[in-house]
XYZ file of C-alpha atoms in Angstrom:
697
model
C -28.613 -91.231 -37.880
C -31.313 -91.461 -40.338
C -30.708 -93.362 -43.224
C -33.242 -91.747 -45.643
C -32.722 -87.610 -46.060
C -34.210 -85.663 -48.346
C -33.931 -81.616 -49.442
C -34.043 -79.674 -51.765
C -33.483 -76.368 -52.981
C -34.076 -73.609 -56.354
C -32.094 -71.913 -58.487
C -32.041 -68.500 -60.890
C -31.566 -70.072 -64.661
C -27.641 -68.129 -64.439
C -24.210 -68.987 -65.565
C -23.514 -68.539 -60.638
C -26.172 -71.083 -60.299
C -23.709 -73.945 -60.596
C -21.520 -72.977 -58.098
C -24.219 -72.266 -55.680
C -25.433 -76.025 -56.745
C -22.392 -77.036 -56.514
C -21.746 -75.633 -52.520
C -25.644 -76.451 -52.155
C -24.779 -80.819 -53.026
C -21.537 -80.606 -51.240
C -22.534 -78.223 -47.817
C -25.346 -80.628 -47.763
C -23.472 -84.258 -47.758
C -21.368 -83.470 -45.723
C -23.745 -82.147 -43.315
C -25.467 -86.156 -43.740
C -22.486 -88.162 -42.740
C -21.003 -88.716 -46.401
C -18.055 -88.940 -46.990
C -16.365 -88.363 -50.468
C -18.667 -85.818 -52.403
C -15.665 -84.764 -55.530
C -18.414 -86.835 -57.747
C -22.089 -85.509 -56.815
C -20.764 -81.847 -56.716
C -18.911 -82.309 -60.451
C -22.382 -84.379 -61.721
C -24.364 -81.432 -59.888
C -21.806 -79.345 -61.604
C -22.576 -80.235 -65.325
C -26.366 -81.294 -64.856
C -27.299 -77.834 -63.709
C -25.031 -75.820 -66.898
C -26.864 -78.558 -68.731
C -30.183 -77.700 -67.604
C -28.725 -73.221 -67.228
C -27.115 -74.072 -71.079
C -30.359 -75.657 -72.943
C -33.677 -75.029 -70.515
C -33.390 -71.212 -69.454
C -35.228 -72.150 -66.605
C -35.443 -71.744 -63.041
C -33.003 -75.207 -61.331
C -34.827 -77.068 -58.735
C -31.410 -79.601 -57.260
C -32.813 -82.208 -54.622
C -29.900 -84.017 -52.557
C -32.098 -87.403 -50.574
C -29.907 -90.399 -49.146
C -32.712 -93.812 -49.705
C -31.022 -96.563 -48.347
C -26.871 -95.823 -48.147
C -27.077 -94.252 -52.326
C -27.032 -90.697 -53.106
C -29.417 -89.286 -55.272
C -28.697 -85.948 -57.114
C -32.174 -84.401 -59.173
C -31.696 -81.687 -61.021
C -35.263 -80.414 -62.071
C -35.517 -77.705 -65.188
C -39.383 -76.743 -66.324
C -38.696 -77.311 -69.949
C -40.171 -80.584 -70.779
C -39.988 -80.562 -74.694
C -35.904 -80.058 -74.828
C -34.047 -83.271 -75.218
C -30.774 -84.612 -72.831
C -27.618 -85.211 -74.775
C -26.685 -88.484 -73.654
C -22.917 -89.334 -74.872
C -22.619 -90.849 -78.390
C -25.582 -89.615 -79.726
C -24.847 -85.677 -79.947
C -22.717 -84.363 -83.164
C -21.251 -82.481 -80.904
C -18.901 -81.730 -78.109
C -18.871 -84.344 -74.118
C -23.153 -83.914 -73.921
C -23.939 -85.780 -70.530
C -20.117 -87.693 -70.027
C -20.166 -86.961 -66.559
C -23.084 -89.233 -65.455
C -21.490 -91.541 -68.385
C -18.701 -91.060 -66.282
C -18.915 -91.008 -62.700
C -22.887 -92.522 -61.936
C -23.125 -95.950 -60.579
C -26.952 -95.080 -62.250
C -28.953 -91.942 -64.641
C -31.687 -91.119 -66.752
C -34.112 -89.311 -67.282
C -38.366 -88.840 -66.508
C -40.412 -86.011 -67.846
C -43.634 -84.901 -67.108
C -45.777 -82.346 -67.858
C -44.213 -78.913 -67.195
C -40.707 -80.300 -67.154
C -38.368 -83.105 -66.589
C -35.477 -83.867 -64.629
C -32.003 -85.487 -64.407
C -31.044 -87.712 -62.067
C -27.857 -89.935 -61.337
C -26.628 -91.683 -57.989
C -23.451 -92.590 -57.044
C -22.477 -94.384 -53.374
C -23.976 -92.667 -50.131
C -20.043 -93.167 -48.210
C -19.397 -93.172 -45.442
C -23.627 -93.761 -43.965
C -23.972 -96.873 -42.881
C -24.194 -100.144 -45.095
C -28.284 -101.199 -46.134
C -29.540 -102.863 -48.855
C -30.751 -99.821 -51.283
C -34.119 -100.132 -52.876
C -34.906 -101.298 -56.490
C -35.034 -97.515 -58.907
C -37.779 -96.875 -59.650
C -39.530 -97.207 -63.313
C -37.283 -94.442 -65.027
C -34.954 -94.649 -68.667
C -32.579 -96.234 -67.215
C -28.465 -95.626 -67.685
C -26.495 -97.530 -66.402
C -22.927 -96.670 -66.110
C -19.659 -98.817 -67.385
C -18.417 -101.212 -64.743
C -14.941 -99.040 -65.337
C -17.272 -95.818 -64.126
C -18.273 -97.793 -61.288
C -16.515 -97.269 -57.634
C -14.583 -100.091 -57.333
C -11.960 -101.660 -54.351
C -9.279 -100.106 -53.324
C -7.060 -99.371 -56.260
C -4.209 -97.879 -54.548
C -1.746 -101.176 -54.240
C -2.590 -101.671 -57.642
C 0.689 -101.810 -59.950
C 0.545 -98.677 -62.983
C 0.531 -98.927 -66.519
C 4.725 -98.079 -66.741
C 5.388 -100.641 -63.665
C 3.590 -103.166 -65.822
C 5.128 -102.698 -68.210
C 8.763 -102.177 -67.143
C 7.911 -105.490 -66.116
C 6.809 -106.189 -68.845
C 9.688 -105.653 -71.409
C 12.168 -106.981 -68.461
C 10.398 -110.454 -69.479
C 10.719 -110.091 -72.382
C 14.533 -109.745 -73.284
C 14.880 -112.299 -70.204
C 12.591 -114.616 -72.267
C 14.940 -112.982 -75.992
C 17.503 -112.335 -75.292
C 17.441 -109.421 -77.022
C 19.860 -106.118 -76.626
C 16.999 -104.657 -75.617
C 12.853 -104.887 -75.505
C 10.509 -101.423 -76.338
C 6.884 -101.918 -74.404
C 4.521 -99.820 -76.424
C 0.873 -98.897 -76.070
C -2.031 -97.486 -77.897
C -3.712 -94.428 -77.281
C -7.461 -93.396 -77.867
C -5.989 -92.511 -80.909
C -4.444 -95.561 -81.531
C -1.027 -94.173 -82.165
C 1.636 -95.886 -79.667
C 3.608 -94.184 -77.213
C 6.853 -95.744 -75.621
C 5.958 -96.968 -72.292
C 8.926 -98.776 -71.440
C 11.875 -100.724 -72.322
C 14.868 -102.853 -71.069
C 18.561 -103.669 -72.319
C 20.765 -100.936 -73.887
C 18.595 -98.919 -74.655
C 19.510 -96.287 -77.904
C 19.785 -93.029 -78.669
C 15.356 -91.811 -77.384
C 14.753 -89.745 -80.375
C 16.322 -92.377 -83.118
C 13.902 -94.804 -81.292
C 11.129 -92.611 -81.314
C 11.573 -91.699 -85.496
C 12.067 -95.852 -86.229
C 8.876 -96.474 -84.141
C 6.307 -93.589 -85.989
C 4.032 -94.885 -87.937
C 4.421 -98.726 -86.264
C 2.051 -100.616 -87.121
C 0.298 -102.113 -83.854
C -0.971 -104.940 -84.828
C 2.518 -106.001 -86.636
C 3.758 -109.417 -86.087
C 7.424 -111.549 -87.509
C 11.202 -111.483 -87.614
C 12.767 -108.300 -89.594
C 16.330 -109.514 -90.040
C 18.199 -107.481 -91.418
C 15.175 -104.814 -91.445
C 14.491 -106.487 -94.662
C 11.208 -105.357 -95.210
C 10.729 -104.164 -91.425
C 7.541 -101.899 -91.367
C 9.678 -98.876 -89.344
C 11.571 -95.964 -90.285
C 14.833 -98.150 -91.423
C 17.288 -95.132 -91.324
C 16.219 -93.813 -88.194
C 16.220 -97.956 -86.785
C 19.978 -98.000 -88.480
C 21.194 -95.231 -86.993
C 19.761 -96.188 -83.253
C 22.118 -99.563 -83.511
C 19.287 -101.844 -84.155
C 19.849 -104.728 -87.425
C 17.100 -107.101 -86.645
C 13.451 -107.016 -84.729
C 10.662 -109.546 -83.593
C 7.552 -108.274 -82.688
C 4.151 -109.217 -81.216
C 1.113 -107.208 -80.070
C -0.601 -107.852 -77.558
C -3.551 -108.289 -78.018
C -7.280 -108.215 -75.929
C -10.025 -109.250 -76.912
C -9.383 -109.274 -80.450
C -8.167 -105.747 -80.161
C -4.831 -104.364 -80.543
C -4.002 -102.337 -77.783
C 0.041 -102.118 -77.685
C 3.149 -103.515 -79.427
C 5.658 -105.920 -77.575
C 9.918 -105.776 -79.644
C 13.042 -107.263 -78.960
C 15.560 -106.047 -80.870
C 19.449 -106.654 -80.510
C 21.784 -104.823 -82.793
C 23.256 -108.521 -85.042
C 21.944 -108.865 -87.657
C 19.785 -112.737 -88.037
C 19.897 -112.461 -84.505
C 15.789 -114.000 -84.224
C 13.738 -116.794 -85.540
C 10.328 -117.719 -85.971
C 10.276 -119.003 -83.232
C 11.096 -116.161 -81.044
C 7.577 -114.741 -82.905
C 6.168 -117.611 -80.487
C 8.050 -117.030 -78.359
C 7.463 -113.019 -77.757
C 3.983 -113.699 -78.779
C 4.040 -115.547 -75.244
C 4.748 -113.176 -72.904
C 2.249 -110.118 -75.019
C -0.817 -112.698 -74.456
C 0.299 -113.411 -70.294
C 0.302 -109.520 -69.630
C -1.417 -107.790 -72.157
C -4.894 -107.871 -69.661
C -2.913 -107.197 -66.692
C -1.354 -104.421 -69.188
C -5.613 -103.688 -70.395
C -6.384 -102.908 -67.222
C -3.640 -100.951 -66.090
C -4.416 -98.388 -68.736
C -7.990 -97.766 -68.370
C -7.425 -97.937 -64.945
C -4.941 -94.549 -66.218
C -7.878 -93.056 -68.386
C -10.469 -93.194 -65.539
C -7.863 -90.940 -63.347
C -7.343 -89.132 -66.200
C -11.103 -88.142 -67.728
C -11.147 -88.046 -63.912
C -9.043 -85.125 -63.554
C -10.330 -82.740 -66.850
C -13.702 -83.660 -65.111
C -12.911 -81.888 -62.431
C -10.250 -79.639 -64.471
C -13.804 -78.827 -66.952
C -15.715 -77.796 -63.321
C -13.438 -75.630 -61.576
C -13.443 -73.982 -64.500
C -17.114 -73.015 -65.073
C -16.574 -71.905 -61.597
C -14.171 -69.937 -62.915
C -15.852 -68.114 -65.692
C -19.015 -67.677 -64.207
C -16.628 -65.715 -61.334
C -16.142 -62.761 -63.110
C -18.598 -60.322 -65.925
C -14.839 -58.511 -67.406
C -14.729 -59.426 -70.866
C -10.892 -58.898 -70.906
C -10.598 -61.041 -67.553
C -12.930 -63.683 -68.846
C -10.869 -64.244 -71.990
C -7.483 -63.964 -70.223
C -9.041 -66.927 -67.403
C -9.485 -68.998 -71.473
C -6.553 -68.322 -71.821
C -4.961 -69.357 -68.881
C -6.589 -72.839 -68.518
C -5.358 -73.797 -71.818
C -1.726 -72.652 -71.421
C -0.046 -74.992 -70.637
C -2.656 -77.975 -69.621
C -3.538 -78.338 -73.031
C -1.828 -76.367 -75.589
C 1.450 -74.496 -75.679
C -0.200 -71.269 -76.545
C -3.648 -69.413 -77.010
C -5.070 -66.933 -78.818
C -8.594 -65.787 -78.588
C -10.435 -63.753 -82.040
C -13.707 -62.224 -80.871
C -16.230 -60.944 -84.123
C -16.494 -57.127 -84.680
C -19.741 -55.303 -86.684
C -17.610 -56.735 -89.556
C -17.991 -59.904 -89.238
C -14.208 -60.860 -89.293
C -12.801 -62.097 -85.906
C -10.162 -59.958 -85.044
C -7.132 -61.334 -82.593
C -8.789 -60.204 -79.002
C -6.378 -62.208 -76.628
C -3.216 -63.914 -76.786
C -1.245 -65.884 -73.784
C 1.604 -68.470 -74.354
C 4.057 -70.895 -72.363
C 7.072 -69.134 -72.718
C 5.727 -66.030 -71.244
C 8.879 -63.953 -73.408
C 7.317 -64.690 -76.607
C 3.755 -63.349 -75.632
C 4.463 -59.857 -76.929
C 5.712 -61.620 -80.239
C 2.873 -63.527 -80.259
C 0.529 -60.944 -80.099
C 2.500 -58.899 -83.048
C 2.664 -61.912 -85.022
C -1.471 -62.778 -84.752
C -1.740 -58.739 -85.135
C -0.647 -59.509 -88.658
C -3.000 -61.501 -89.618
C -6.139 -60.838 -92.048
C -9.120 -60.851 -90.617
C -10.931 -63.570 -91.492
C -14.401 -65.088 -91.018
C -15.221 -67.487 -87.664
C -15.415 -70.983 -88.804
C -18.056 -72.600 -88.756
C -16.796 -75.919 -87.729
C -13.431 -77.040 -84.942
C -10.213 -78.492 -87.501
C -6.843 -77.440 -88.395
C -6.194 -73.891 -88.422
C -4.048 -72.403 -91.966
C -4.052 -69.032 -90.309
C -0.100 -69.047 -90.305
C -0.166 -70.842 -93.597
C 1.132 -68.873 -95.628
C 3.381 -66.981 -92.862
C 1.269 -63.595 -92.889
C 3.742 -60.789 -94.734
C 5.152 -58.084 -92.871
C 7.830 -57.242 -90.154
C 7.414 -60.655 -88.605
C 8.981 -61.650 -84.577
C 12.452 -63.438 -84.100
C 9.872 -65.738 -82.505
C 8.373 -66.215 -85.884
C 9.668 -69.500 -86.883
C 8.250 -71.258 -83.137
C 5.008 -70.258 -84.072
C 4.192 -70.229 -87.152
C 5.065 -74.697 -87.754
C 3.856 -76.111 -84.720
C 0.547 -78.379 -84.997
C -2.759 -75.620 -83.837
C -6.414 -75.947 -84.024
C -9.603 -73.852 -84.543
C -12.588 -73.816 -81.773
C -15.361 -71.934 -83.067
C -17.150 -69.281 -79.770
C -20.801 -70.064 -80.194
C -23.623 -68.139 -78.141
C -27.268 -67.621 -77.669
C -27.159 -69.462 -80.718
C -24.346 -66.855 -82.125
C -20.526 -66.620 -83.567
C -19.121 -64.281 -81.217
C -15.869 -64.969 -82.181
C -12.873 -68.485 -82.810
C -9.691 -70.113 -79.997
C -6.806 -71.019 -81.993
C -4.712 -73.679 -79.843
C -1.176 -74.120 -81.043
C 1.257 -76.962 -80.123
C 4.983 -76.949 -80.337
C 6.671 -78.712 -83.435
C 5.519 -81.661 -84.387
C 3.238 -82.840 -81.171
C 0.391 -83.771 -81.784
C -2.925 -82.979 -80.046
C -5.111 -86.379 -78.891
C -8.601 -86.518 -79.136
C -9.839 -86.471 -75.644
C -7.243 -82.971 -75.625
C -8.899 -81.814 -78.393
C -12.491 -83.504 -76.666
C -11.846 -81.435 -74.208
C -10.374 -78.234 -75.681
C -13.989 -77.991 -77.922
C -15.993 -79.012 -74.683
C -14.285 -75.856 -72.359
C -14.632 -73.327 -75.193
C -18.512 -73.429 -75.306
C -18.592 -72.721 -72.194
C -15.808 -70.074 -72.602
C -18.016 -68.938 -75.257
C -20.654 -68.397 -73.142
C -18.361 -66.301 -70.554
C -16.937 -63.899 -72.797
C -20.820 -63.455 -74.005
C -22.102 -62.183 -70.624
C -19.693 -60.294 -70.289
C -19.243 -58.129 -73.542
C -23.954 -57.951 -72.488
C -22.678 -56.470 -69.234
C -20.523 -54.057 -70.639
C -22.150 -52.951 -73.351
C -25.913 -53.094 -69.743
C -22.760 -51.280 -67.729
C -22.064 -48.192 -70.465
C -25.628 -47.974 -71.365
C -26.108 -47.214 -67.771
C -22.721 -45.395 -66.875
C -24.350 -43.114 -70.290
C -28.007 -42.956 -69.002
C -26.831 -42.144 -65.111
C -24.343 -38.911 -67.051
C -26.672 -37.919 -68.575
C -30.093 -37.491 -65.887
C -27.373 -35.325 -63.554
C -25.443 -32.293 -64.833
C -22.771 -31.465 -66.883
C -21.284 -29.695 -64.360
C -21.711 -27.018 -61.751
C -22.712 -23.186 -62.111
C -20.552 -20.574 -60.866
C -22.601 -18.462 -57.866
C -20.800 -15.413 -56.595
C -20.689 -15.586 -53.079
C -21.170 -19.129 -52.783
C -19.070 -22.785 -52.492
C -21.302 -25.568 -54.286
C -19.430 -29.135 -53.834
C -21.777 -32.089 -54.837
C -20.797 -36.111 -55.137
C -22.348 -38.506 -56.668
C -21.706 -42.624 -56.059
C -23.504 -45.595 -57.597
C -23.530 -49.059 -54.897
C -20.959 -51.403 -55.796
C -20.168 -52.101 -59.758
C -23.224 -53.385 -60.460
C -24.653 -51.899 -64.344
C -27.913 -50.981 -62.669
C -29.118 -47.163 -63.368
C -29.201 -45.609 -59.666
C -32.118 -43.561 -58.508
C -30.352 -40.416 -56.646
C -29.734 -37.194 -58.193
C -28.734 -33.666 -57.968
C -28.728 -30.522 -59.501
C -27.855 -26.700 -59.589
C -29.099 -23.877 -61.911
C -30.387 -20.064 -62.147
C -33.574 -19.162 -62.159
C -33.315 -15.105 -63.108
C -31.360 -14.071 -60.052
C -31.784 -16.152 -58.027
C -30.600 -20.180 -57.750
C -31.841 -23.662 -57.096
C -30.858 -26.880 -56.174
C -32.255 -30.583 -55.559
C -31.122 -33.980 -54.700
C -33.478 -37.071 -54.565
C -33.793 -40.181 -54.206
C -36.484 -42.305 -57.291
C -37.496 -45.854 -55.558
C -35.486 -48.133 -57.596
C -33.235 -48.723 -60.003
C -33.637 -49.717 -63.250
C -35.193 -47.852 -66.595
C -38.084 -46.792 -64.515
C -36.132 -45.089 -61.359
C -34.366 -43.446 -64.461
C -37.662 -42.194 -66.103
C -38.500 -39.965 -63.255
C -35.275 -39.101 -62.531
C -35.406 -37.370 -66.059
C -38.974 -36.501 -65.854
C -37.775 -34.265 -62.069
C -34.961 -32.678 -63.384
C -36.829 -31.833 -66.710
C -39.798 -30.531 -64.758
C -37.344 -28.834 -61.286
C -35.691 -27.592 -64.264
C -38.541 -25.971 -66.805
C -41.155 -24.829 -63.723
C -38.255 -22.979 -62.419
C -37.692 -20.919 -65.214
C -41.477 -20.554 -65.373
C -41.578 -18.856 -62.686
C -43.590 -20.835 -60.299
C -43.055 -21.548 -56.518
C -40.713 -24.105 -54.974
C -44.744 -25.484 -53.015
C -45.936 -24.864 -56.509
C -42.845 -26.924 -58.222
C -43.782 -29.801 -55.571
C -47.665 -30.037 -56.303
C -46.807 -29.909 -60.568
C -44.496 -32.697 -60.602
C -45.922 -34.322 -58.344
C -49.565 -33.915 -60.761
C -47.014 -35.675 -63.312
C -45.149 -38.733 -61.698
C -49.112 -39.134 -61.205
C -50.240 -38.764 -64.339
C -47.752 -41.540 -65.351
C -49.949 -44.147 -62.891
C -48.598 -47.582 -61.029
C -45.623 -48.129 -64.131
C -43.909 -44.042 -62.305
C -41.789 -45.440 -58.316
C -41.870 -42.550 -55.396
C -39.787 -40.063 -55.847
C -38.304 -37.676 -52.769
C -36.605 -34.761 -53.578
C -35.196 -32.065 -50.906
C -35.315 -28.414 -53.456
C -35.104 -25.124 -52.508
C -33.949 -21.500 -53.587
C -30.932 -19.133 -52.431
C -31.522 -16.113 -52.936
C -28.202 -13.830 -52.576
C -29.286 -10.817 -50.097
C -26.255 -8.648 -50.818
C -24.463 -8.273 -47.648
C -23.115 -11.629 -47.920
C -25.865 -13.635 -46.819
C -27.758 -15.951 -48.860
C -31.974 -16.793 -47.863
C -32.379 -20.329 -48.171
C -36.402 -21.065 -48.976
C -36.810 -25.193 -49.385
C -38.824 -27.721 -48.163
C -38.861 -31.577 -48.184
C -41.894 -34.151 -49.837
C -40.697 -37.940 -48.498
C -36.585 -36.655 -48.297
C -34.051 -36.883 -45.311
C -34.409 -32.584 -44.054
C -30.608 -30.900 -44.891
C -28.542 -30.191 -41.836
C -26.882 -26.344 -41.192
C -23.575 -26.235 -39.906
C -22.088 -22.343 -38.016
C -18.823 -21.043 -37.810
C -19.208 -22.116 -34.256
C -19.403 -25.824 -35.039
C -23.408 -25.815 -34.442
C -25.514 -28.062 -36.169
C -28.782 -27.769 -36.829
C -31.450 -30.028 -38.232
C -35.396 -31.084 -38.446
C -37.448 -34.232 -38.290
C -39.940 -33.121 -39.699
C -40.498 -34.288 -43.842
C -44.146 -33.586 -46.725
C -45.149 -36.421 -48.046
C -43.495 -38.019 -51.367
C -43.692 -37.214 -54.600
C -46.189 -39.751 -56.617
C -48.010 -41.506 -53.533
C -50.653 -38.757 -52.768
C -52.432 -36.056 -54.594
C -53.808 -33.911 -52.473
C -49.608 -33.428 -51.115
C -48.990 -30.540 -49.937
C -46.228 -29.349 -49.114
C -44.995 -26.981 -46.472
C -42.230 -24.529 -47.044
C -38.975 -23.237 -44.580
C -36.539 -20.343 -44.805
C -33.580 -19.772 -43.191
C -29.900 -17.571 -43.358
C -27.233 -17.907 -44.727
C -24.858 -15.763 -43.443
C -20.755 -16.504 -44.210
C -19.145 -19.885 -42.422
C -22.282 -21.165 -42.385
C -23.459 -24.207 -45.093
C -26.210 -26.205 -45.833
C -25.348 -30.001 -46.471
C -28.259 -32.112 -48.602
C -27.820 -35.808 -48.556
C -29.495 -39.356 -49.592
C -30.638 -42.311 -47.658
C -27.593 -43.555 -48.873
C -25.667 -41.882 -46.470
C -27.709 -42.170 -43.055
C -28.724 -45.521 -43.842
C -24.769 -47.168 -44.611
C -24.427 -50.400 -42.659
C -22.821 -52.178 -39.916
C -24.128 -55.351 -38.330
C -27.180 -53.592 -36.104
C -26.391 -49.936 -36.569
C -26.482 -47.035 -39.720
C -24.315 -44.638 -39.625
C -26.995 -41.914 -39.092
C -27.699 -43.289 -35.936
C -28.025 -41.456 -32.949
C -27.091 -38.586 -34.931
C -24.212 -39.677 -36.377
C -24.296 -37.209 -39.633
C -23.943 -34.732 -37.616
C -21.075 -35.595 -35.218
C -19.532 -35.836 -38.727
C -19.999 -32.848 -39.664
C -19.612 -30.716 -36.136
C -15.830 -31.417 -37.157
C -16.091 -29.790 -40.691
C -16.067 -26.029 -39.111
C -13.314 -24.240 -42.044
C -13.485 -26.555 -44.453
C -14.873 -25.016 -47.998
C -17.438 -27.021 -49.689
C -15.148 -30.146 -51.467
C -13.258 -30.687 -48.014
C -16.799 -31.299 -45.877
C -17.477 -33.346 -49.683
C -14.536 -35.432 -49.108
C -14.176 -35.549 -45.333
C -18.271 -36.880 -44.988
C -17.838 -39.316 -47.807
C -14.761 -40.658 -45.849
C -17.374 -40.931 -43.124
C -19.051 -43.319 -44.933
C -17.692 -45.229 -46.776
C -14.862 -46.504 -43.818
C -18.138 -46.418 -41.587
C -18.527 -50.164 -42.914
C -16.298 -52.682 -44.358
C -18.986 -54.384 -46.672
C -20.191 -53.091 -50.076
C -23.017 -50.365 -50.690
C -26.806 -50.905 -51.668
C -27.696 -48.027 -51.891
C -26.733 -44.144 -54.205
C -25.196 -41.728 -52.482
C -25.599 -38.556 -53.481
C -24.119 -35.405 -51.645
C -24.218 -31.730 -52.251
C -22.790 -29.210 -49.764
C -23.519 -25.338 -50.100
C -21.751 -22.812 -47.664
C -21.784 -19.000 -48.238
C -17.840 -17.453 -48.551
C -16.171 -15.538 -45.862
């Protein structure tokens, strides 16, 4: 295989493009023989997310193999937008993924946009010398982020800490030895012990706040910087300490302890320090590798969380997903507050690691007074003082917890807050807070997208309802049924409509299909339905109504889409029969069913409305006797697709209708719709409307 490959594709500026871009990169690289594509997919996810959020333009993703290296470029069309670089942003993580995972990355600005690129090893490709990188704004990843030899055989930090503790005990003849290492917040945590270990809770309480740089002998614990009562309760009477130091920086503390007072001397300090100095480099390497593994895990978590959040447009489901992504990975409980019209934040969703406490947590949150959302992340004092009212029995397990709040900001507007809490006495690490802040930013955009979608969908449903008659009139001697089903779950206003209304002693009916969806289709739908009623009640004949409606649509110009229409009139003849006069304008002609199961129809239809000013319309007349029925329908019925077949092919609808003898109008409509839905497992991409007119026997 050639070791130089290149391909690209373009994605629209929408959240769903992030997951699509990841799939594109993963499938492309696997197809080229790259074994490990995870880092490239994670980096692509982050760069496409940044391009969509900060540039707001369409995004082009380019995949390339150059000399055994994978190079991916993400192009946008907004060269003026600055790329956030780690260490230079006001908040959040900026482009942390490239900083952490890429062997190199950079930004190139052009006259019509910019592209951010990165390289990672093409594992699995034939080795080949890499060509020199182009003269761009090169950013080289730190050495710890670059791929190295397989580390699976190396001991873990806890294994090294345990070996260190054992070596120190042997050297010091101590009753117990403790190895404490600092995290990114310079807080010490116990990683290993050797010898007779005192009761853990008392020990950790005694070491709380221990200075990482401490060194010396503490005989009888005199002058000890540690918690004296707690250590004494643990049975410790004397200590000697030595810091782990790498490049002049303290990374932890080695402690040897004894139950005998005065057990250690100044010589023991030097002896313990030699053990600490010998083990510190190995511990630091192992600690950094552990942090790198954890960071990679968090990066993967963020990428997957982004994909999951992009997969729903239901606001309540999005908030539930956010809370359940955070709990229990990052916090014990989580609450999402949304901003109402008053500008105050009210609780909208809550979740707890202990599901039995969810109801009480929600009740407790509901007792809080509404408050404006904070401008910056930080500690949250919402439960201080305790809310007034009847507190749930588990309130003490929540109100005393450490809590942090993060603003939810989308498109420069505050939409709510995210509050997370930990168990009593716990603390959030810096990494956990930064990760939660990053997730809060992604969650805010997802929640706002869902909110906007729901508002648009609600507006569309309201508009669609206004374009359909509020009810169907009762016509003596005639059984009437109508069906309208919009396609899928989209928020667009459909173009199908129906109507039945009286004109004196007669009745008019109509079923139509506007070519398109959205506001333009809604405008023509409203014009057609109201025009039909006004013109019909003014006494105009069927052809005159169609001609005038055609002229009205043409006057709207190119902004008005075409309209197909079946329009007819029912005239009672006084002997149980009805005369039906109808015309079709580019619409499927109606089907007629007799009590004997005979189905009749026509193939001819006149020109659609809004296309030609000289269009004329031919009227057809038939008599409906008792037991006969007329079926009007839109092409969402006959053009229902299963593979290469349509439901209307080879008289498919006629066969369905032939099986509806002796059914009332409602049952006929239901049977036809069952056949439409069952014809294919794929979602329908067209609206469906039916009108059934059956003469009663």
